[in-house]
Coordinates of C-alpha atoms in Angstrom, one line a residue:
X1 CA 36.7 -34.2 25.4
X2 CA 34.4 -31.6 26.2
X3 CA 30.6 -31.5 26.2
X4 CA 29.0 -29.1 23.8
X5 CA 26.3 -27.9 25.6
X6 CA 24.5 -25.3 23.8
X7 CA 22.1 -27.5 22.3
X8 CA 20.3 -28.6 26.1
X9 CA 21.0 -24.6 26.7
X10 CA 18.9 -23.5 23.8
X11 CA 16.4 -26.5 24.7
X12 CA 15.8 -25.4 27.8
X13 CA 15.7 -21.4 27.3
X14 CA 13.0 -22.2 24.4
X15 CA 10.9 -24.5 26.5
X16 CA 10.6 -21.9 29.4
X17 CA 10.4 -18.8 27.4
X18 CA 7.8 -20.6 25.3
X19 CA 6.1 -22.0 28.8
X20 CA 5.9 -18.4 29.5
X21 CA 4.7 -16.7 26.5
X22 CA 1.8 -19.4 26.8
X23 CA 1.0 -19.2 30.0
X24 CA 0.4 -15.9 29.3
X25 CA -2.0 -15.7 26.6
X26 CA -4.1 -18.9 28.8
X27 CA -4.1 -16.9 31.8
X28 CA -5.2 -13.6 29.8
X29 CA -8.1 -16.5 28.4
X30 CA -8.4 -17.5 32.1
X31 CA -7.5 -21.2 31.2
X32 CA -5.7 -23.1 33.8
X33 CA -2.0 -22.8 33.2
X34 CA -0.8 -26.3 33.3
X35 CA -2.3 -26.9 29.9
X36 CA -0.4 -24.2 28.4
X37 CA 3.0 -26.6 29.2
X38 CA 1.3 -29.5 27.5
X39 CA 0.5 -26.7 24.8
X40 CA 3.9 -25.8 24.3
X41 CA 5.3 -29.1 23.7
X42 CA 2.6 -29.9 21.2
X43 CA 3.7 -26.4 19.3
X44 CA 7.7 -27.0 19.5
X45 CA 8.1 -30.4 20.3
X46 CA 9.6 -32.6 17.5
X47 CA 5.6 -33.1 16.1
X48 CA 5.2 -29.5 16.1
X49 CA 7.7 -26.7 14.9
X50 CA 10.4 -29.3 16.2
X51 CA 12.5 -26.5 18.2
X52 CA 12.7 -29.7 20.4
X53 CA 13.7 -32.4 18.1
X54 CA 13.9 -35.0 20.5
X55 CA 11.5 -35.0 24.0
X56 CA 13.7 -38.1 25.8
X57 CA 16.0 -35.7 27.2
X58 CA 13.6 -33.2 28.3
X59 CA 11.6 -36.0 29.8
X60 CA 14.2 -37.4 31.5
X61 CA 15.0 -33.9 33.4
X62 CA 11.5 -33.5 33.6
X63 CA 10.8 -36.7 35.8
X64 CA 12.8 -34.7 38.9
X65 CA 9.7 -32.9 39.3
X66 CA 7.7 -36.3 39.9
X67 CA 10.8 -37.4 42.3
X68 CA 10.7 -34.0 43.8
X69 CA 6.7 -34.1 44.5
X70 CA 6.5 -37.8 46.0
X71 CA 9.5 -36.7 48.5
X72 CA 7.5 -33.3 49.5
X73 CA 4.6 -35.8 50.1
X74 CA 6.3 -38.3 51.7
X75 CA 8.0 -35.1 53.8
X76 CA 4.5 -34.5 55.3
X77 CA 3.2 -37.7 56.1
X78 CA 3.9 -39.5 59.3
X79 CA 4.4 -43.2 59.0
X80 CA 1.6 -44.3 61.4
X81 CA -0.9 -42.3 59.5
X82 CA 0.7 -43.5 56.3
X83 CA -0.1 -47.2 57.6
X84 CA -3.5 -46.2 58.6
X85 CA -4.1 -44.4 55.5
X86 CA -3.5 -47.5 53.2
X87 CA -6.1 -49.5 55.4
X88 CA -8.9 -47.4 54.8
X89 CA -7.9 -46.5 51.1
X90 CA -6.7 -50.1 49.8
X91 CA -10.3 -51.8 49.0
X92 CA -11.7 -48.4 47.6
X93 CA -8.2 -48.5 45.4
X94 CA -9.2 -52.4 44.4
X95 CA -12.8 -52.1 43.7
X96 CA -12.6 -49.2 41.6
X97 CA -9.3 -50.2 39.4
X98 CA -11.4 -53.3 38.9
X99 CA -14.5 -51.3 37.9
X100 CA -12.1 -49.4 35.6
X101 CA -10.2 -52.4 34.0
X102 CA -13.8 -53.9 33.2
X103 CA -16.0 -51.2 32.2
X104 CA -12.4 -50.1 29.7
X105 CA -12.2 -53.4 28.2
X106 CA -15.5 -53.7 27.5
X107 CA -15.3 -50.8 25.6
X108 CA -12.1 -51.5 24.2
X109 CA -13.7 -55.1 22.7
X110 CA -16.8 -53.3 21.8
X111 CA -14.8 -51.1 19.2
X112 CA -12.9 -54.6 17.8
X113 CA -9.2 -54.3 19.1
X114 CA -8.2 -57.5 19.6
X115 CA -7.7 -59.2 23.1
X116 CA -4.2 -58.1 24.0
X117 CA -4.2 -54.5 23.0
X118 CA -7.5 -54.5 24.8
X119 CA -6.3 -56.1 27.9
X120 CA -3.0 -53.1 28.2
X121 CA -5.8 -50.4 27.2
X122 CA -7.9 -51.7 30.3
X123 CA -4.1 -51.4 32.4
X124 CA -3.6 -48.4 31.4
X125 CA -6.1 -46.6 31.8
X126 CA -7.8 -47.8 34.9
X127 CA -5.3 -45.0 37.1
X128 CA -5.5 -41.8 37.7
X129 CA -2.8 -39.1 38.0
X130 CA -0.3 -38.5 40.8
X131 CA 1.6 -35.5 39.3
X132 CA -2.2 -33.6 37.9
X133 CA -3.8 -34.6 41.2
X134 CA -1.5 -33.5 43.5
X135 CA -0.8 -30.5 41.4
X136 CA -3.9 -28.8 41.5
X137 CA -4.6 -29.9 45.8
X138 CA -3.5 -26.5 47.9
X139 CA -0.9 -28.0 50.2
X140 CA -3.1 -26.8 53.8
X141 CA -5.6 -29.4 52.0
X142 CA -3.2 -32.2 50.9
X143 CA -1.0 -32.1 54.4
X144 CA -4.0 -31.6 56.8
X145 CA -7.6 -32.4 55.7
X146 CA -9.1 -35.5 54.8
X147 CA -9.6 -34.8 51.0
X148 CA -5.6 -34.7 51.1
X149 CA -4.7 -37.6 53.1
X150 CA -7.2 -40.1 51.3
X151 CA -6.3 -38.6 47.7
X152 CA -2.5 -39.3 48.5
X153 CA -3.0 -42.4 50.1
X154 CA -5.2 -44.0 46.9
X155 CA -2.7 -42.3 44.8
X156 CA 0.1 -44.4 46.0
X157 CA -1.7 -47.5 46.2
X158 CA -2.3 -47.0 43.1
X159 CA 1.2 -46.0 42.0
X160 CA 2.5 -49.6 43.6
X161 CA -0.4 -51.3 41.0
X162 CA 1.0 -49.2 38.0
X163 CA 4.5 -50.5 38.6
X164 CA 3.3 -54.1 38.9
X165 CA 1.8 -53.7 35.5
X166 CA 4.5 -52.7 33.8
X167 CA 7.1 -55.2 35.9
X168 CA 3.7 -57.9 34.1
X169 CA 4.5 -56.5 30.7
X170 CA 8.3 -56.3 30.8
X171 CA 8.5 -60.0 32.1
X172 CA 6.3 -60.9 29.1
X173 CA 5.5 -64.7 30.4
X174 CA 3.4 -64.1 33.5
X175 CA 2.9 -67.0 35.3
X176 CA 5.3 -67.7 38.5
X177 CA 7.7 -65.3 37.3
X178 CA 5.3 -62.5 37.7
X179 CA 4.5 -64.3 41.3
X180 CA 7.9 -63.7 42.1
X181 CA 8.9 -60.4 40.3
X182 CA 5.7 -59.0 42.7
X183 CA 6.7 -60.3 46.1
X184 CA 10.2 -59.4 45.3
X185 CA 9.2 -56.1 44.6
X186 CA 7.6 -55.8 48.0
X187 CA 10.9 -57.4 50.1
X188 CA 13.1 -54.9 48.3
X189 CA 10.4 -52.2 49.1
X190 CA 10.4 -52.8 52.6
X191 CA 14.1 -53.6 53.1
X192 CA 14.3 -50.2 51.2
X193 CA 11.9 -48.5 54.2
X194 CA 14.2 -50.3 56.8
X195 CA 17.3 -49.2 55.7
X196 CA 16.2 -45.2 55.3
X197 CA 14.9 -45.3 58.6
X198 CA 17.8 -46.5 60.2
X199 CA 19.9 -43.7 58.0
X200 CA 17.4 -41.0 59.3
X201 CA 18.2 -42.5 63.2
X202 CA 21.7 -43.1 63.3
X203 CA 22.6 -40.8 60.5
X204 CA 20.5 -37.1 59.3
X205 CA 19.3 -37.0 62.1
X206 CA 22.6 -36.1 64.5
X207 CA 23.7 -34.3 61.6
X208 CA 20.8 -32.0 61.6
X209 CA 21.2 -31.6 64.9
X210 CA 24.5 -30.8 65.2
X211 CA 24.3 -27.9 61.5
X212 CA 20.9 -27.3 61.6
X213 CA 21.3 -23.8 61.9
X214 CA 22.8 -23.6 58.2
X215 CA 20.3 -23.9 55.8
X216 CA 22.0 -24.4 52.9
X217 CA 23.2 -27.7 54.6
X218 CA 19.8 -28.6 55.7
X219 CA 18.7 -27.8 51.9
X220 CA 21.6 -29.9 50.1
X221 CA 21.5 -33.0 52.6
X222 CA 17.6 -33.3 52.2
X223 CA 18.4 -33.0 48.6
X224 CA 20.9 -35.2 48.2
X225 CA 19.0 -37.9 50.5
X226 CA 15.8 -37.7 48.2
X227 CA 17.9 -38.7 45.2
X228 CA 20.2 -41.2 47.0
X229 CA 17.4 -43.1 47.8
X230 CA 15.4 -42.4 44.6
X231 CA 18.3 -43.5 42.4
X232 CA 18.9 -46.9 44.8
X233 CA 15.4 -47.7 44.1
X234 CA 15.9 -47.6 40.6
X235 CA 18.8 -50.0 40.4
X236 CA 17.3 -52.4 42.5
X237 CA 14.1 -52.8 40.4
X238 CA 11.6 -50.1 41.8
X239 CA 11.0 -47.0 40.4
X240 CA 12.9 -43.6 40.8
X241 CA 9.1 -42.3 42.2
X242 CA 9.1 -45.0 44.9
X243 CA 12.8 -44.3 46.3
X244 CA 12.0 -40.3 46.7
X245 CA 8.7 -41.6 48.1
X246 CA 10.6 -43.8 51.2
X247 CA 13.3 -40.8 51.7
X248 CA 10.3 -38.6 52.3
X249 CA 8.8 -40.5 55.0
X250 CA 12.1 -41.5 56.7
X251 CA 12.3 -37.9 56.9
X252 CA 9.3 -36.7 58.2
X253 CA 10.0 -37.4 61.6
X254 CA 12.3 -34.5 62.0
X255 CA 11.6 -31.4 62.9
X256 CA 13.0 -29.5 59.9
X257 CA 10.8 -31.3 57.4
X258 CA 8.6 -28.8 57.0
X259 CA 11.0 -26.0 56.3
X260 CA 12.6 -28.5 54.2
X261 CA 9.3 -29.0 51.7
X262 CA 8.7 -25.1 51.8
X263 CA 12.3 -24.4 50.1
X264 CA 12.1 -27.6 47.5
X265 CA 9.1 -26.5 46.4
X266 CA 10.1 -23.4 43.7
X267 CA 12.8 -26.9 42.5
X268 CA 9.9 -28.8 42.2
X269 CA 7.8 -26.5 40.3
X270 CA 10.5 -25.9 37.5
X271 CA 11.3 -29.8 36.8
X272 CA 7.5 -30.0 36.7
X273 CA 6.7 -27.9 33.9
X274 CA 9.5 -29.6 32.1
X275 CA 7.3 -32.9 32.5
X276 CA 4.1 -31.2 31.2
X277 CA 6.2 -30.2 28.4
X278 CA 7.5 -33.7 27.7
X279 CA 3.7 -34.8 27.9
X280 CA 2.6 -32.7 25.3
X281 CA 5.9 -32.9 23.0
X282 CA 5.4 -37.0 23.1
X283 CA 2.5 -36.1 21.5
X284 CA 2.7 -37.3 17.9
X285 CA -0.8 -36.4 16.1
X286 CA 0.3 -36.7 12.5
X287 CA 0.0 -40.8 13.4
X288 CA -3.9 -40.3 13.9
X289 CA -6.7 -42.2 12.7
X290 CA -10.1 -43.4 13.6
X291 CA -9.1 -44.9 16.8
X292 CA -7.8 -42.2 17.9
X293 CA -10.7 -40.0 17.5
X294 CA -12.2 -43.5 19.5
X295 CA -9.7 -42.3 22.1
X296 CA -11.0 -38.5 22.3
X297 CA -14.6 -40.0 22.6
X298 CA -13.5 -42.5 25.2
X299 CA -11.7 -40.2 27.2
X300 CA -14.6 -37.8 27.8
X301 CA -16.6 -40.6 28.5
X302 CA -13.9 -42.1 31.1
X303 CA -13.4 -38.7 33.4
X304 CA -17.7 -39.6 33.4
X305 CA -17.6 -43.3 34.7
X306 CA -14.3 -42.3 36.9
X307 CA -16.0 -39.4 38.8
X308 CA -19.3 -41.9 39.3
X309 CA -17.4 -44.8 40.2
X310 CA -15.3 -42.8 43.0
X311 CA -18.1 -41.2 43.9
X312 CA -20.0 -44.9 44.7
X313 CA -17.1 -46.2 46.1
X314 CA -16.8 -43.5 48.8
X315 CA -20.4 -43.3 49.3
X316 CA -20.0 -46.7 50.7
X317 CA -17.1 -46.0 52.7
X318 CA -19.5 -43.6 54.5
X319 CA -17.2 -40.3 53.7
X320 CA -18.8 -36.7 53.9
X321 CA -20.9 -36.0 50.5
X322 CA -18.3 -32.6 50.0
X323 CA -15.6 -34.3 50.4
X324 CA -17.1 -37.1 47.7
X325 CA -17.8 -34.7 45.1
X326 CA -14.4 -33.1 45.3
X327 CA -12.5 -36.1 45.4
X328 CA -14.4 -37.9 42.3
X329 CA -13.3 -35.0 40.6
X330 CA -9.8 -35.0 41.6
X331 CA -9.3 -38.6 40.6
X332 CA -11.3 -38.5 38.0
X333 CA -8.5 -38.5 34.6
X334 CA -6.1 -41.4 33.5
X335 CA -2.8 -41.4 34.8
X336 CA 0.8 -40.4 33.6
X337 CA 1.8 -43.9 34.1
X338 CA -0.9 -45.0 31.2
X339 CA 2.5 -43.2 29.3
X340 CA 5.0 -45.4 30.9
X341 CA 2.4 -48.7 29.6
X342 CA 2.1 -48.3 26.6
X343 CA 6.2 -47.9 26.0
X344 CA 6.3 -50.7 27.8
X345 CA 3.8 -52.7 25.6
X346 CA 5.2 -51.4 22.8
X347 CA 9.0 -52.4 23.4
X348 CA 7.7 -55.9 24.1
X349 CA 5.6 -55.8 20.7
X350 CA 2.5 -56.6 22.5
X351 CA 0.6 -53.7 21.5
X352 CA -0.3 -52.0 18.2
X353 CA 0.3 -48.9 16.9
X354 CA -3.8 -47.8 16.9
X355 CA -3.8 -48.7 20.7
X356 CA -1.1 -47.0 21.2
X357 CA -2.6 -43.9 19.7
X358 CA -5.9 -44.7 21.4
X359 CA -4.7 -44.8 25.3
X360 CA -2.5 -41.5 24.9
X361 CA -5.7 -39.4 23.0
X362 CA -7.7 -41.1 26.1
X363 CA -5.5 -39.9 28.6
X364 CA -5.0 -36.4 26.8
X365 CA -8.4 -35.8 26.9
X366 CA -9.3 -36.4 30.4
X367 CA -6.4 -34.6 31.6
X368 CA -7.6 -31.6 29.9
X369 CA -11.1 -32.2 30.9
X370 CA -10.0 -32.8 34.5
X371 CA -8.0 -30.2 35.0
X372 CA -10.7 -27.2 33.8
X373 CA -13.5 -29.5 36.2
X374 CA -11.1 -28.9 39.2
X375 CA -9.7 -25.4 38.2
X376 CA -13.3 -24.4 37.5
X377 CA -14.8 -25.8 40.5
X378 CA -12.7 -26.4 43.4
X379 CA -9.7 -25.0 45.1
X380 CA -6.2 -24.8 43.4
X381 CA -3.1 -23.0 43.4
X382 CA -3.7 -22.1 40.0
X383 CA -7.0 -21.1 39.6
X384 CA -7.9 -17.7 37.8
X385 CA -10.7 -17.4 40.5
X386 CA -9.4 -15.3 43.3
X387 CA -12.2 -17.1 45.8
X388 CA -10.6 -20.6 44.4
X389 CA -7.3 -19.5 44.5
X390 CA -5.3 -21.5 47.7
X391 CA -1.9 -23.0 48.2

């Protein structure tokens, strides 16, 4: 039977023509251009004009980018600086997500949700955001300064917490099956790590040596690698993320890693618009009420008490005080997995529908907030500001 395909055709050519025309008129405005893709789904996503009457597909396509982005950064780090990384970055991760989870719930109970809803608002929104984060870093400041290399490596710590939470919330009974579901999650992590090194040794590795000289075959193997591994992870429990993650690093000891990461990255850049798009086009606004205008208020308030707490937290780690006004900033919004928790929550009927509305306003509204602090202030690849302009 064959596959009508003009319907994902017409999706596609009206999400980047409409990516385009927007990203226009923001730059014209001088407003940083990833808000324009989360603009766009809002406009013709199914809440909007509904061009787009579904966003599962698009988001689905659009989560390559993510994939795409934690192999380039896995590409670029070296496992014994990954491993020292984590030491230095896993008690700042701790305390702060602890500071978060508290000072959200308090203010979650303050505003009478009841306990549960409170508890997966605290969850969700006590991370910060891989794909914005590493988004608006120039890659000569992600690969090889220390802003970089202790953004990525809290990032990821971070990343492992998120997946734990939702693992929590799709077990439902906590107890010692989330004991269990946990440390399984780390064996089949590390068996994971063992077995993509020993493919990179015994496998890419005299490959590339042996057709190196092609590039499209340096290019496709990579490729194909990244979602090998990425798609394994996935059927054994962990997340798609974490797969492309471990295929990056196995990788990165080879000498064509670098010229690997330079020709993904145009790949990467596509599927990641598509994801900004799918943010905004989840967006369903005709569902609002007073919590979540409680969510708007909350989320300007949480970039606040993110960028202070980060910036406390690295004070006492004894880091440089430009490198700790920088990075508060850069961590300083909820996360794209506060998404991924509330759809858990809410398939498990453990969260309402007003705490649903409430975490995505919240994360909304620091990543917009966020992203204009960074764009405004620091270096990025997609700042109007020819002096801030890097990559």
């Amino acid at each position: 039977m064959q596959v009508d395909l003009a319907p994902l055709i017409f999706e596609l050519c009206t999400i980047v023509i409409s990516a385009a025309v927007l990203g226009t008129l923001f730059l014209y405005a001088r407003q940083p251009i990833i808000l324009a893709y989360i603009a766009s789904g809002m406009l013709i996503g199914p809440s909007g004009l509904a061009w787009i009457r579904s966003s599962e597909d698009i988001t689905q396509i659009g989560n390559l980018g993510v994939i795409l982005l934690l192999f380039l950064i896995g590409l670029n780090l070296q496992p014994k600086k990954l491993i020292s990384l984590f030491k230095e970055s896993a008690f700042i991760t701790l305390g702060t997500c602890c500071f978060f989870f508290t000072g959200t719930l308090i203010f979650a109970l303050a505003i009478q949700l009841p306990l549960i809803d409170a508890l997966i608002i605290a969850a969700a929104l006590m991370f910060s955001s891989t794909v914005i984060g590493l988004k608006l870093i120039p890659t000569t400041t992600l690969h090889h300064q220390r802003v970089g290399e202790m953004m990525t490596s809290i990032l990821l710590v971070q990343d492992i917490l998120a997946i734990s939470v939702i693992i929590f919330l799709n077990i439902g009974d906590g107890g010692n099956s989330l004991l269990l579901a946990f440390v399984m999650m780390l064996l089949k992590f590390a068996a994971l790590c063992t077995l993509a090194f020993l493919g990179v040794r015994h496998l890419i590795l005299p490959l590339f040596r042996r057709f190196d000289v092609i590039q499209e075959y340096s290019f496709i193997t990579t490729l194909g690698w990244c979602l090998f591994w990425a798609e394994l992870s996935h059927q054994v429990g962990l997340s798609y993320e974490s797969g492309a993650f471990i295929a990056g690093i196995s990788i990165a000891v080879s000498r064509v890693s670098q010229a690997i990461s330079v020709h993904l990255k145009p790949l990467r850049e596509f599927f990641l618009i598509l994801f900004f798009f799918a943010i905004g086009a989840r967006m369903d606004l005709s569902g609002s009420d007073f919590y979540s205008l409680l969510g708007v208020l909350f989320g300007v308030m949480l970039v606040a008490i993110k960028a202070w707490g980060f910036s406390k937290a690295f004070r006492l780690a004894n880091e440089k005080p430009t490198m700790i006004r920088e990075l508060s900033a850069r961590l300083s919004q909820a996360s794209e997995f506060s998404f991924l928790v509330v759809y858990a929550a809410l398939n498990a009927n453990l969260l309402s529908t007003q705490a649903s509305m409430f975490i995505q306003t919240a994360t909304m509204t620091t990543f917009i907030i966020s992203t204009y602090w960074v764009v405004k202030r620091f270096p990025t690849p997609i700042s109007i500001a020819s002096h801030l302009r890097q990559d």
